[in-house]
Coordinates of C-alpha atoms and ligand atoms in Angstrom, one line a residue:
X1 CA 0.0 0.0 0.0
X2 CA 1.5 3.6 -1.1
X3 CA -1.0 5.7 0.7
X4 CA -4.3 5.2 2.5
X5 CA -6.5 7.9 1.1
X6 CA -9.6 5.8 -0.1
X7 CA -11.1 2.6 -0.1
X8 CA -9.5 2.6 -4.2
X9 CA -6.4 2.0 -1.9
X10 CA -7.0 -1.6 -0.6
X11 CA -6.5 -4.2 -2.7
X12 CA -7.7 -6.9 -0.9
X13 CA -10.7 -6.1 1.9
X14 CA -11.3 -9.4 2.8
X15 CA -7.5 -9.6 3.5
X16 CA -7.1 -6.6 5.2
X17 CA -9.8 -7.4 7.7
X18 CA -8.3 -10.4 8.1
X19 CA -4.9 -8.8 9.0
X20 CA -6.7 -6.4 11.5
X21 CA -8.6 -9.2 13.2
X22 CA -5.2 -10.8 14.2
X23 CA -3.3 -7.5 15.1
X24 CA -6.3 -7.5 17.5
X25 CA -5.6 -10.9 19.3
X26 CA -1.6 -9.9 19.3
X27 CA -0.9 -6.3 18.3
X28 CA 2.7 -6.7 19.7
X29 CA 4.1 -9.6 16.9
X30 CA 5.6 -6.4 14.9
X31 CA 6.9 -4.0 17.4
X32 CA 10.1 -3.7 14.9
X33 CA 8.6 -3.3 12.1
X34 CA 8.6 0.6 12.2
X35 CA 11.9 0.7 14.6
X36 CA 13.6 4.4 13.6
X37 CA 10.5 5.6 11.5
X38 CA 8.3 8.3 12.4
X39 CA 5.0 8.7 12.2
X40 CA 3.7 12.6 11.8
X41 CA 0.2 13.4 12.4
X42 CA -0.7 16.6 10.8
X43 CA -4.5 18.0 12.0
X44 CA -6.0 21.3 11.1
X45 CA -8.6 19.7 13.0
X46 CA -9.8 18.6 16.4
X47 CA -9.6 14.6 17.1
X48 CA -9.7 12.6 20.3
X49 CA -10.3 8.7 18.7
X50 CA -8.3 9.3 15.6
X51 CA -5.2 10.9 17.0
X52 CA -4.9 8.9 19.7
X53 CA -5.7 5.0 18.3
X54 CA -3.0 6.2 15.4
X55 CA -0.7 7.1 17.7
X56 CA -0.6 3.7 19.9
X57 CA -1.1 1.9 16.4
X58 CA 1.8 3.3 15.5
X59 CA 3.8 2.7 18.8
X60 CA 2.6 -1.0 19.0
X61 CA 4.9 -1.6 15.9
X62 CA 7.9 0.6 17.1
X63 CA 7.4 3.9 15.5
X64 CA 8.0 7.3 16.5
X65 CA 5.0 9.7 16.3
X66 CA 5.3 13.6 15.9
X67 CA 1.7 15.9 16.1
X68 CA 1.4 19.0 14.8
X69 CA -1.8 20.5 15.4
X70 CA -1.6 23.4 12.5
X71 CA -4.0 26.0 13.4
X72 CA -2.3 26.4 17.0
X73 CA 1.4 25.4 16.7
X74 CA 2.3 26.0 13.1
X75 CA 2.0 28.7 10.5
X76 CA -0.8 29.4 8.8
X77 CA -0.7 27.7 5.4
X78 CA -1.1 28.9 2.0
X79 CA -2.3 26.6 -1.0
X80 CA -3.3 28.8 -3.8
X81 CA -0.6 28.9 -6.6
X82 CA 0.7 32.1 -8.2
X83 CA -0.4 34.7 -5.4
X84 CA 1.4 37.1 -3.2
X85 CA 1.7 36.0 0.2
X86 CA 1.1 39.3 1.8
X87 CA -2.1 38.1 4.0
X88 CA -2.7 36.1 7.0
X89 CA -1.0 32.9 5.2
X90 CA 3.0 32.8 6.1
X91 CA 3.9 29.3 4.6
X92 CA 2.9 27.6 1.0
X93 CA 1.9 24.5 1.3
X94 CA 4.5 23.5 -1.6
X95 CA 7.3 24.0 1.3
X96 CA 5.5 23.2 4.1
X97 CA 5.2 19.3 2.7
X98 CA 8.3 18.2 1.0
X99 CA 9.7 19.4 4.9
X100 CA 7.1 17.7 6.5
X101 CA 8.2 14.3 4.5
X102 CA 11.7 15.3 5.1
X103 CA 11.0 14.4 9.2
X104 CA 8.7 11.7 8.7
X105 CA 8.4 8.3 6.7
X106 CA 4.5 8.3 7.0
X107 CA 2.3 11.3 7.5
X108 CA -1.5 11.2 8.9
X109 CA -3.4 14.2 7.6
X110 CA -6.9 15.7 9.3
X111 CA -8.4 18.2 7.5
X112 CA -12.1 18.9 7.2
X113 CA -14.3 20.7 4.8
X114 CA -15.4 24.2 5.1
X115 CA -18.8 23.5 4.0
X116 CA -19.9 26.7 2.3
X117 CA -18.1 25.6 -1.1
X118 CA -19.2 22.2 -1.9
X119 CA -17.1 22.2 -5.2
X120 CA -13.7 23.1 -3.1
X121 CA -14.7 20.7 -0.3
X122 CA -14.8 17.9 -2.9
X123 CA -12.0 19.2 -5.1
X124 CA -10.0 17.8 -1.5
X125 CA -7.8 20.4 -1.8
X126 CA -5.8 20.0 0.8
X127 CA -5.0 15.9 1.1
X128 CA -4.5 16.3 -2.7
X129 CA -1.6 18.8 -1.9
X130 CA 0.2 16.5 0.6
X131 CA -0.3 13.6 -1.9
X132 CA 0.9 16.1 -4.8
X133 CA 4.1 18.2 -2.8
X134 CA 4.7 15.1 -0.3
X135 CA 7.6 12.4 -0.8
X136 CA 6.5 10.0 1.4
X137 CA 3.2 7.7 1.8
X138 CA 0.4 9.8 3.1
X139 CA -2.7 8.9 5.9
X140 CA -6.3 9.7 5.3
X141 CA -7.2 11.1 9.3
X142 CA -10.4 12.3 7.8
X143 CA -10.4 14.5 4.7
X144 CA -13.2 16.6 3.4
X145 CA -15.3 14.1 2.0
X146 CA -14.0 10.8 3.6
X147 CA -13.2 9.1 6.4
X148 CA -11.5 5.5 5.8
X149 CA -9.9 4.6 8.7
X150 CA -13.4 5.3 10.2
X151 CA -15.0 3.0 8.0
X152 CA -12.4 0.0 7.6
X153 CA -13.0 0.3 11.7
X154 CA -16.7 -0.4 11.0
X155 CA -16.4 -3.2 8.6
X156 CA -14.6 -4.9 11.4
X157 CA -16.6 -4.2 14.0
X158 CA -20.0 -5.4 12.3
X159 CA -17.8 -8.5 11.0
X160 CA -17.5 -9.0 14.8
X161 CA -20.9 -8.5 16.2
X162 CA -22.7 -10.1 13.3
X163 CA -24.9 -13.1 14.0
X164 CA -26.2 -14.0 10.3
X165 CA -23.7 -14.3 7.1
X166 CA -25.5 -11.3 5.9
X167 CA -26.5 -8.6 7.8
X168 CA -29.7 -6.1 7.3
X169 CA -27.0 -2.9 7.9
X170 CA -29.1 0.6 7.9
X171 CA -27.3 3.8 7.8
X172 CA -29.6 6.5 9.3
X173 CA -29.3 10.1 9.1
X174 CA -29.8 11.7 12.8
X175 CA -30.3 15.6 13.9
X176 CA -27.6 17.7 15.1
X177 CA -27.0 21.2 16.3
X178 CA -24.2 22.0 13.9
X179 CA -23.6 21.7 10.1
X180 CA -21.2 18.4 10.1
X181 CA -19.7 17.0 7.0
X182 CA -20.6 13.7 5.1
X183 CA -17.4 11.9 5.0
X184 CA -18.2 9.4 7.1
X185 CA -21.4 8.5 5.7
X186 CA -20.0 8.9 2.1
X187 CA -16.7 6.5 3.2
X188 CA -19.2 4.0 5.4
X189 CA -21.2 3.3 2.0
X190 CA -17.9 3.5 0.1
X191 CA -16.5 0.5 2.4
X192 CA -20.5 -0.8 3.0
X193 CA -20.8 -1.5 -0.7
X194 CA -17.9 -3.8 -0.9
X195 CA -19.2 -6.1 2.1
X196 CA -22.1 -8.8 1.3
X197 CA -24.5 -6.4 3.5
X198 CA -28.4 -6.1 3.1
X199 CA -27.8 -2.1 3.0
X200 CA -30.4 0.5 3.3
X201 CA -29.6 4.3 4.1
X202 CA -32.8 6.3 5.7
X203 CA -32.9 10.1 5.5
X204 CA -35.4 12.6 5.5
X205 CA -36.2 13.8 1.8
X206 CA -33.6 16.7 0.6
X207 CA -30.5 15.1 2.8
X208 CA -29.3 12.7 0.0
X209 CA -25.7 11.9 -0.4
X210 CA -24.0 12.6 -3.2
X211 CA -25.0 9.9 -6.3
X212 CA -21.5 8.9 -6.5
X213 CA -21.7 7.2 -3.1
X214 CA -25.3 6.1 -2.6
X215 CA -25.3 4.5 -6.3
X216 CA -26.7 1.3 -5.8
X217 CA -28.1 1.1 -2.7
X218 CA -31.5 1.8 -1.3
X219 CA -32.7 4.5 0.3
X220 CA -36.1 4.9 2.5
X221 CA -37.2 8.5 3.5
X222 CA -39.2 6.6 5.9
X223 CA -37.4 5.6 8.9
X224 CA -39.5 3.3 11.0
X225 CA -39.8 1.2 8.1
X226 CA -36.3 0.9 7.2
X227 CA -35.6 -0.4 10.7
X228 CA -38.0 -3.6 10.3
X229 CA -35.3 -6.0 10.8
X230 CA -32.0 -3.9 10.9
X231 CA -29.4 -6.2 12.7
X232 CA -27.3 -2.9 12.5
X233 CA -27.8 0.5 12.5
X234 CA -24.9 3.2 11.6
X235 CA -26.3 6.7 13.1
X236 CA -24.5 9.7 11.6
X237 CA -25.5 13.0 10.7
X238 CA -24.8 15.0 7.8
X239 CA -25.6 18.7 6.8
X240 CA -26.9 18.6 3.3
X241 CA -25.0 18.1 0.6
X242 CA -27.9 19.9 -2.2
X243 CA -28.0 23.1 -0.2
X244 CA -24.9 22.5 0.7
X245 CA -24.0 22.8 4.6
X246 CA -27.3 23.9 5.5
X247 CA -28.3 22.9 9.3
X248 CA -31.6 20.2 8.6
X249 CA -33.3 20.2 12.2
X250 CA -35.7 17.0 12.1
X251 CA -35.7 16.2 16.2
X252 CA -37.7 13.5 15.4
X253 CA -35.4 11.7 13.7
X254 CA -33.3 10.7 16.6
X255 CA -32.5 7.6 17.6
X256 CA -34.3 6.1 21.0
X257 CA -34.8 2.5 22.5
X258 CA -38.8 2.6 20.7
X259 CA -37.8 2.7 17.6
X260 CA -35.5 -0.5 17.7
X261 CA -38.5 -2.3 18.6
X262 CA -38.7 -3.7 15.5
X263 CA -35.4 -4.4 14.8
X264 CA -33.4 -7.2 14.9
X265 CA -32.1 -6.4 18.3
X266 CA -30.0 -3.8 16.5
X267 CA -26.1 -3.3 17.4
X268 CA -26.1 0.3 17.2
X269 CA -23.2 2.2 15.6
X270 CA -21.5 5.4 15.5
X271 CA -18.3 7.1 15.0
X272 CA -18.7 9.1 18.2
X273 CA -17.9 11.9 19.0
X274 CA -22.1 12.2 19.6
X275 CA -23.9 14.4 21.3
X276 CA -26.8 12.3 23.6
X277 CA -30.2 13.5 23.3
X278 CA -29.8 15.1 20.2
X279 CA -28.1 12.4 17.8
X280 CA -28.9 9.1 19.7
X281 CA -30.6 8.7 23.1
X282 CA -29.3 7.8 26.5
X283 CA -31.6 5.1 26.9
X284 CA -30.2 3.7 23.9
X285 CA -26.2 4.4 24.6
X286 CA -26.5 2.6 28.1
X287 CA -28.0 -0.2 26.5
X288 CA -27.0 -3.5 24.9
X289 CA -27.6 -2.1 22.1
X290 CA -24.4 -0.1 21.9
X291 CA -21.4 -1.3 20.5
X292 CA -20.1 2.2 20.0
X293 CA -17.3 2.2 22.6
X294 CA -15.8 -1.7 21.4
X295 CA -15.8 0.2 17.4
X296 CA -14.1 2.9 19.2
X297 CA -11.6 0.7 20.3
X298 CA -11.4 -1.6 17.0
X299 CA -9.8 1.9 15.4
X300 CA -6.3 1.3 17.2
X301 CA -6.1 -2.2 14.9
X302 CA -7.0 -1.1 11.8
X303 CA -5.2 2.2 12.3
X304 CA -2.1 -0.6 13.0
X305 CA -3.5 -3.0 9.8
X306 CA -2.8 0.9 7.8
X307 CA 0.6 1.8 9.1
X308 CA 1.8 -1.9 8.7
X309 CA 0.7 -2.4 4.8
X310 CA 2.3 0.8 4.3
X311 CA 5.6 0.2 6.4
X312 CA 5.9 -3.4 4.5
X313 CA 5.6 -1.3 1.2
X314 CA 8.4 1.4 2.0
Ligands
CP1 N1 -14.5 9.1 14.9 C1 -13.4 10.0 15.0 O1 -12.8 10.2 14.0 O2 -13.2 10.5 16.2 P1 -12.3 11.8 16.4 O3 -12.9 12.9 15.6 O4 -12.3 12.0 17.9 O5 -10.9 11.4 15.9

């Protein structure tokens, strides 16, 4: 593996998942596989799960790890071509990466969208320009319109908890006080699609994903109904991707222990971080029902699964 920007990345799912189930049962077999290389973990963006499961992933086979968060510690980057620099920018990105590689053997890169320019956000501008300017393998931490490590965690994690060959997996849009972006969604169907799922995504009307990523699949505005049966539900909202970052409230539309009823005893599923009462329920996060915190934890392995195929590669 040269980088891990996509699911187009991975040439062998089945494999992979494979690989990440038995890091899981003995993440310590290659603690000298990254001996005197260094991991740098570049967010322009906030992260508690991501930076930290990268981060022992990548101590678990001997690497170093370097953070720079950029808008607190770093200069303000530029990444338009052919301007002066006499604004608020003090670095171009076209120097600020081929240094970065110059430290580090592998760099993670967070960066999310601003979501008032839906054709910028999706242009991914910025991972493009680490991949373009960089010299060495780059990480996916959550770009603007995807998510991997997220959603290779959640492959695993419903491999895990599944009790029928193929799962009824419904991915459900919930409300939310703030306009988020839809790379996890987009990446879960992107990684969803590849799996021998039953898969259903459930949305109010006017909150559809972009075509590229729900191609294929079902969708059912109505929610109740798309839950008939669900041995899974992935809960994630997204601000809308028509009128692009618009807020949708639908209050209604979150998640509580009545409308599992009809379910197949759902495992319920998000990314976390979420905000209880708003996006999913207590009574259904303090339930059996919630397999949020082991997913959580399955993000160390297949963060390690990442850093290993690309360490084996260098
Ligand atoms: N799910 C996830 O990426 O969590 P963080 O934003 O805390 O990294």
């Amino acid at each position: 593996m040269k980088h891990f920007i996509s699911i187009k990345d991975v040439a062998d799912l089945t494999g992979l998942i494979k690989t990440s189930k038995e890091i899981k049962q003995n993440p310590h077999t290659d603690s000298e596989l990254g001996r005197n290389k260094t991991l740098g973990l570049v967010f322009f963006n906030s992260s508690l799960r991501t930076r930290m499961s990268t981060t022992r992933a990548a101590y678990n086979l001997g690497m170093n790890v370097i953070a720079l968060n950029v808008s607190s510690d770093s200069w303000q980057l530029e990444f338009s071509d052919g301007i002066r620099m006499d604004g608020g920018t003090a670095e171009h990105i076209r120097e600020a990466v081929p240094v970065l590689c110059s430290y580090c053997d592998i760099i993670g890169v967070r960066s999310f969208p601003a979501l008032v320019n839906r054709e910028e956000d999706y242009s991914e501008k910025v991972i493009n320009s680490f991949i373009e300017f960089g010299t060495c393998p780059i990480v996916n931490l959550e770009s603007a319109t995807l998510h991997p490590l997220q959603s290779f965690t959640d492959m695993l994690t419903i491999e895990e908890f599944k009790s029928v060959d193929r799962p009824k997996v419904v991915m459900t849009w919930a409300p939310h006080i703030k306009a988020l972006p839809q790379a996890v969604s987009n990446s879960f169907l992107q990684w969803a699609k590849q799996m021998d799922f039953e898969l259903t995504i459930t949305h109010p009307e006017g909150l559809e994903l972009a075509s590229e990523f729900t191609e294929g699949i079902q969708v059912e505005y109505n929610q109740e109904k798309a839950f008939e049966k669900a041995d899974f539900v992935y809960v994630k909202n997204w601000s809308s991707y028509q009128d692009y970052g618009k807020v949708v409230g639908q209050p209604d539309w979150e998640i509580t222990l009545e409308k599992l009823r009809n379910t197949n005893e759902a495992k319920v599923m998000h990314c976390l971080p979420v905000r209880r009462n708003v996006v999913i329920a207590d009574n259904v996060l303090d339930s059996d029902h919630s397999i949020v915190i082991p997913q959580a934890q399955n993000r160390l392995y297949t963060a390690q699964t990442v850093l290993k195929e690309i360490l084996t590669s260098l």
